[in-house]
């Protein structure tokens, strides 16, 4: 079994993400090394992209590589069904953005979450 280099943190929709020339994505989790999200756009493994994180008024753009892209299901939009892909990205320039990502993770961890 492959061991992760970084611990991942669940974001529960509290961070927005964008891929240049794509629709918004729904982040599932984040780590200092990458993100996992849902999108309606198919992305090819090993392809490169620019990913922008938006959280509490902060924007961080990072170059990333698609590690995994799998069809997870569909969703109905108007009278059409769109594919939903789960995509995992690995950040390429970790040293340049590590402090920013770790700040976001610390802010997520410090938020009080009420379970009903």
PDB file of C-alpha atoms in Angstrom:
ATOM      1  CA  UNK A   1       0.000   0.000   0.000  1.00  0.00           C
ATOM      2  CA  UNK A   2       1.313   3.444  -0.950  1.00  0.00           C
ATOM      3  CA  UNK A   3       1.955   5.790   1.971  1.00  0.00           C
ATOM      4  CA  UNK A   4       1.100   9.465   1.594  1.00  0.00           C
ATOM      5  CA  UNK A   5       3.875  12.025   1.956  1.00  0.00           C
ATOM      6  CA  UNK A   6       1.500  14.529   3.567  1.00  0.00           C
ATOM      7  CA  UNK A   7      -1.504  14.215   5.873  1.00  0.00           C
ATOM      8  CA  UNK A   8      -4.775  15.197   4.188  1.00  0.00           C
ATOM      9  CA  UNK A   9      -7.472  17.373   5.760  1.00  0.00           C
ATOM     10  CA  UNK A  10     -11.183  17.261   4.924  1.00  0.00           C
ATOM     11  CA  UNK A  11     -12.416  20.653   3.704  1.00  0.00           C
ATOM     12  CA  UNK A  12     -16.197  20.041   3.680  1.00  0.00           C
ATOM     13  CA  UNK A  13     -16.771  22.626   0.938  1.00  0.00           C
ATOM     14  CA  UNK A  14     -15.101  25.471   2.870  1.00  0.00           C
ATOM     15  CA  UNK A  15     -12.489  26.098   0.161  1.00  0.00           C
ATOM     16  CA  UNK A  16     -13.239  26.902  -3.458  1.00  0.00           C
ATOM     17  CA  UNK A  17     -10.988  25.757  -6.270  1.00  0.00           C
ATOM     18  CA  UNK A  18     -10.656  26.637  -9.940  1.00  0.00           C
ATOM     19  CA  UNK A  19      -8.795  25.163 -12.853  1.00  0.00           C
ATOM     20  CA  UNK A  20      -7.909  27.567 -15.647  1.00  0.00           C
ATOM     21  CA  UNK A  21     -10.421  27.143 -18.516  1.00  0.00           C
ATOM     22  CA  UNK A  22     -12.681  24.916 -16.454  1.00  0.00           C
ATOM     23  CA  UNK A  23     -15.745  25.164 -14.283  1.00  0.00           C
ATOM     24  CA  UNK A  24     -15.512  25.373 -10.523  1.00  0.00           C
ATOM     25  CA  UNK A  25     -14.560  22.279  -8.616  1.00  0.00           C
ATOM     26  CA  UNK A  26     -15.758  20.866  -5.288  1.00  0.00           C
ATOM     27  CA  UNK A  27     -12.746  20.221  -3.072  1.00  0.00           C
ATOM     28  CA  UNK A  28     -12.832  17.019  -1.033  1.00  0.00           C
ATOM     29  CA  UNK A  29      -9.522  17.306   0.824  1.00  0.00           C
ATOM     30  CA  UNK A  30      -6.211  19.144   0.835  1.00  0.00           C
ATOM     31  CA  UNK A  31      -2.656  18.575   2.002  1.00  0.00           C
ATOM     32  CA  UNK A  32       0.562  20.564   1.604  1.00  0.00           C
ATOM     33  CA  UNK A  33       1.278  18.277  -1.375  1.00  0.00           C
ATOM     34  CA  UNK A  34      -1.996  18.362  -3.304  1.00  0.00           C
ATOM     35  CA  UNK A  35      -5.800  18.345  -3.477  1.00  0.00           C
ATOM     36  CA  UNK A  36      -8.632  15.962  -4.320  1.00  0.00           C
ATOM     37  CA  UNK A  37     -11.828  17.317  -5.850  1.00  0.00           C
ATOM     38  CA  UNK A  38     -14.937  16.592  -7.906  1.00  0.00           C
ATOM     39  CA  UNK A  39     -15.471  18.181 -11.313  1.00  0.00           C
ATOM     40  CA  UNK A  40     -17.532  17.693 -14.457  1.00  0.00           C
ATOM     41  CA  UNK A  41     -14.397  17.951 -16.588  1.00  0.00           C
ATOM     42  CA  UNK A  42     -12.351  14.879 -17.482  1.00  0.00           C
ATOM     43  CA  UNK A  43      -8.650  15.426 -16.824  1.00  0.00           C
ATOM     44  CA  UNK A  44      -5.927  13.171 -18.175  1.00  0.00           C
ATOM     45  CA  UNK A  45      -3.524  11.594 -15.669  1.00  0.00           C
ATOM     46  CA  UNK A  46       0.010  13.011 -15.907  1.00  0.00           C
ATOM     47  CA  UNK A  47      -1.277  16.231 -17.512  1.00  0.00           C
ATOM     48  CA  UNK A  48      -0.351  19.601 -15.997  1.00  0.00           C
ATOM     49  CA  UNK A  49      -2.677  22.412 -14.978  1.00  0.00           C
ATOM     50  CA  UNK A  50      -2.813  25.590 -12.914  1.00  0.00           C
ATOM     51  CA  UNK A  51      -5.058  25.295  -9.865  1.00  0.00           C
ATOM     52  CA  UNK A  52      -6.301  28.283  -7.840  1.00  0.00           C
ATOM     53  CA  UNK A  53      -7.393  27.930  -4.217  1.00  0.00           C
ATOM     54  CA  UNK A  54      -9.823  30.534  -2.828  1.00  0.00           C
ATOM     55  CA  UNK A  55     -10.243  30.612   0.951  1.00  0.00           C
ATOM     56  CA  UNK A  56     -11.259  33.490   3.247  1.00  0.00           C
ATOM     57  CA  UNK A  57     -10.353  36.079   0.621  1.00  0.00           C
ATOM     58  CA  UNK A  58      -6.973  34.522  -0.148  1.00  0.00           C
ATOM     59  CA  UNK A  59      -6.103  33.249  -3.634  1.00  0.00           C
ATOM     60  CA  UNK A  60      -3.205  30.882  -4.217  1.00  0.00           C
ATOM     61  CA  UNK A  61      -2.362  29.677  -7.720  1.00  0.00           C
ATOM     62  CA  UNK A  62      -0.197  26.612  -8.090  1.00  0.00           C
ATOM     63  CA  UNK A  63       1.050  24.447 -10.934  1.00  0.00           C
ATOM     64  CA  UNK A  64      -0.006  20.836 -10.474  1.00  0.00           C
ATOM     65  CA  UNK A  65       0.035  17.423 -12.119  1.00  0.00           C
ATOM     66  CA  UNK A  66      -3.027  15.170 -12.405  1.00  0.00           C
ATOM     67  CA  UNK A  67      -2.220  12.037 -10.419  1.00  0.00           C
ATOM     68  CA  UNK A  68      -5.617  10.364 -10.758  1.00  0.00           C
ATOM     69  CA  UNK A  69      -8.908  11.029 -12.576  1.00  0.00           C
ATOM     70  CA  UNK A  70     -11.837   8.610 -12.199  1.00  0.00           C
ATOM     71  CA  UNK A  71     -15.482   8.744 -13.224  1.00  0.00           C
ATOM     72  CA  UNK A  72     -17.511   8.680  -9.978  1.00  0.00           C
ATOM     73  CA  UNK A  73     -21.048   9.135 -11.284  1.00  0.00           C
ATOM     74  CA  UNK A  74     -23.345  11.704 -12.858  1.00  0.00           C
ATOM     75  CA  UNK A  75     -25.446  14.665 -11.771  1.00  0.00           C
ATOM     76  CA  UNK A  76     -28.573  16.061 -13.355  1.00  0.00           C
ATOM     77  CA  UNK A  77     -28.365  19.661 -14.535  1.00  0.00           C
ATOM     78  CA  UNK A  78     -31.553  20.973 -16.113  1.00  0.00           C
ATOM     79  CA  UNK A  79     -32.590  18.097 -18.412  1.00  0.00           C
ATOM     80  CA  UNK A  80     -29.087  16.771 -18.930  1.00  0.00           C
ATOM     81  CA  UNK A  81     -26.768  14.451 -17.024  1.00  0.00           C
ATOM     82  CA  UNK A  82     -23.160  15.524 -16.540  1.00  0.00           C
ATOM     83  CA  UNK A  83     -20.312  13.187 -15.609  1.00  0.00           C
ATOM     84  CA  UNK A  84     -18.658  13.666 -12.210  1.00  0.00           C
ATOM     85  CA  UNK A  85     -14.949  12.916 -12.004  1.00  0.00           C
ATOM     86  CA  UNK A  86     -12.844  12.597  -8.881  1.00  0.00           C
ATOM     87  CA  UNK A  87      -9.446  14.144  -9.571  1.00  0.00           C
ATOM     88  CA  UNK A  88      -6.292  14.152  -7.456  1.00  0.00           C
ATOM     89  CA  UNK A  89      -3.614  16.761  -8.136  1.00  0.00           C
ATOM     90  CA  UNK A  90      -0.053  16.863  -6.875  1.00  0.00           C
ATOM     91  CA  UNK A  91       1.366  20.367  -6.450  1.00  0.00           C
ATOM     92  CA  UNK A  92       4.555  20.906  -8.472  1.00  0.00           C
ATOM     93  CA  UNK A  93       6.029  23.940  -6.712  1.00  0.00           C
ATOM     94  CA  UNK A  94       5.502  22.869  -3.109  1.00  0.00           C
ATOM     95  CA  UNK A  95       8.371  24.948  -1.710  1.00  0.00           C
ATOM     96  CA  UNK A  96       6.881  28.150  -3.146  1.00  0.00           C
ATOM     97  CA  UNK A  97       3.406  27.645  -1.656  1.00  0.00           C
ATOM     98  CA  UNK A  98       3.966  25.427   1.391  1.00  0.00           C
ATOM     99  CA  UNK A  99       3.542  28.244   3.941  1.00  0.00           C
ATOM    100  CA  UNK A 100       0.332  29.470   2.269  1.00  0.00           C
ATOM    101  CA  UNK A 101      -1.176  25.964   2.150  1.00  0.00           C
ATOM    102  CA  UNK A 102      -0.188  25.245   5.753  1.00  0.00           C
ATOM    103  CA  UNK A 103      -1.802  28.541   6.818  1.00  0.00           C
ATOM    104  CA  UNK A 104      -5.056  27.493   5.115  1.00  0.00           C
ATOM    105  CA  UNK A 105      -4.914  24.074   6.795  1.00  0.00           C
ATOM    106  CA  UNK A 106      -4.306  25.663  10.213  1.00  0.00           C
ATOM    107  CA  UNK A 107      -7.291  27.975   9.672  1.00  0.00           C
ATOM    108  CA  UNK A 108      -9.442  24.962   8.744  1.00  0.00           C
ATOM    109  CA  UNK A 109      -8.308  23.073  11.838  1.00  0.00           C
ATOM    110  CA  UNK A 110      -8.981  26.055  14.113  1.00  0.00           C
ATOM    111  CA  UNK A 111     -12.591  26.439  12.940  1.00  0.00           C
ATOM    112  CA  UNK A 112     -15.114  25.127  15.416  1.00  0.00           C
ATOM    113  CA  UNK A 113     -17.419  22.605  13.795  1.00  0.00           C
ATOM    114  CA  UNK A 114     -20.759  21.872  15.456  1.00  0.00           C
ATOM    115  CA  UNK A 115     -22.179  18.405  14.886  1.00  0.00           C
ATOM    116  CA  UNK A 116     -25.974  18.279  15.058  1.00  0.00           C
TER     117      UNK A 116
END
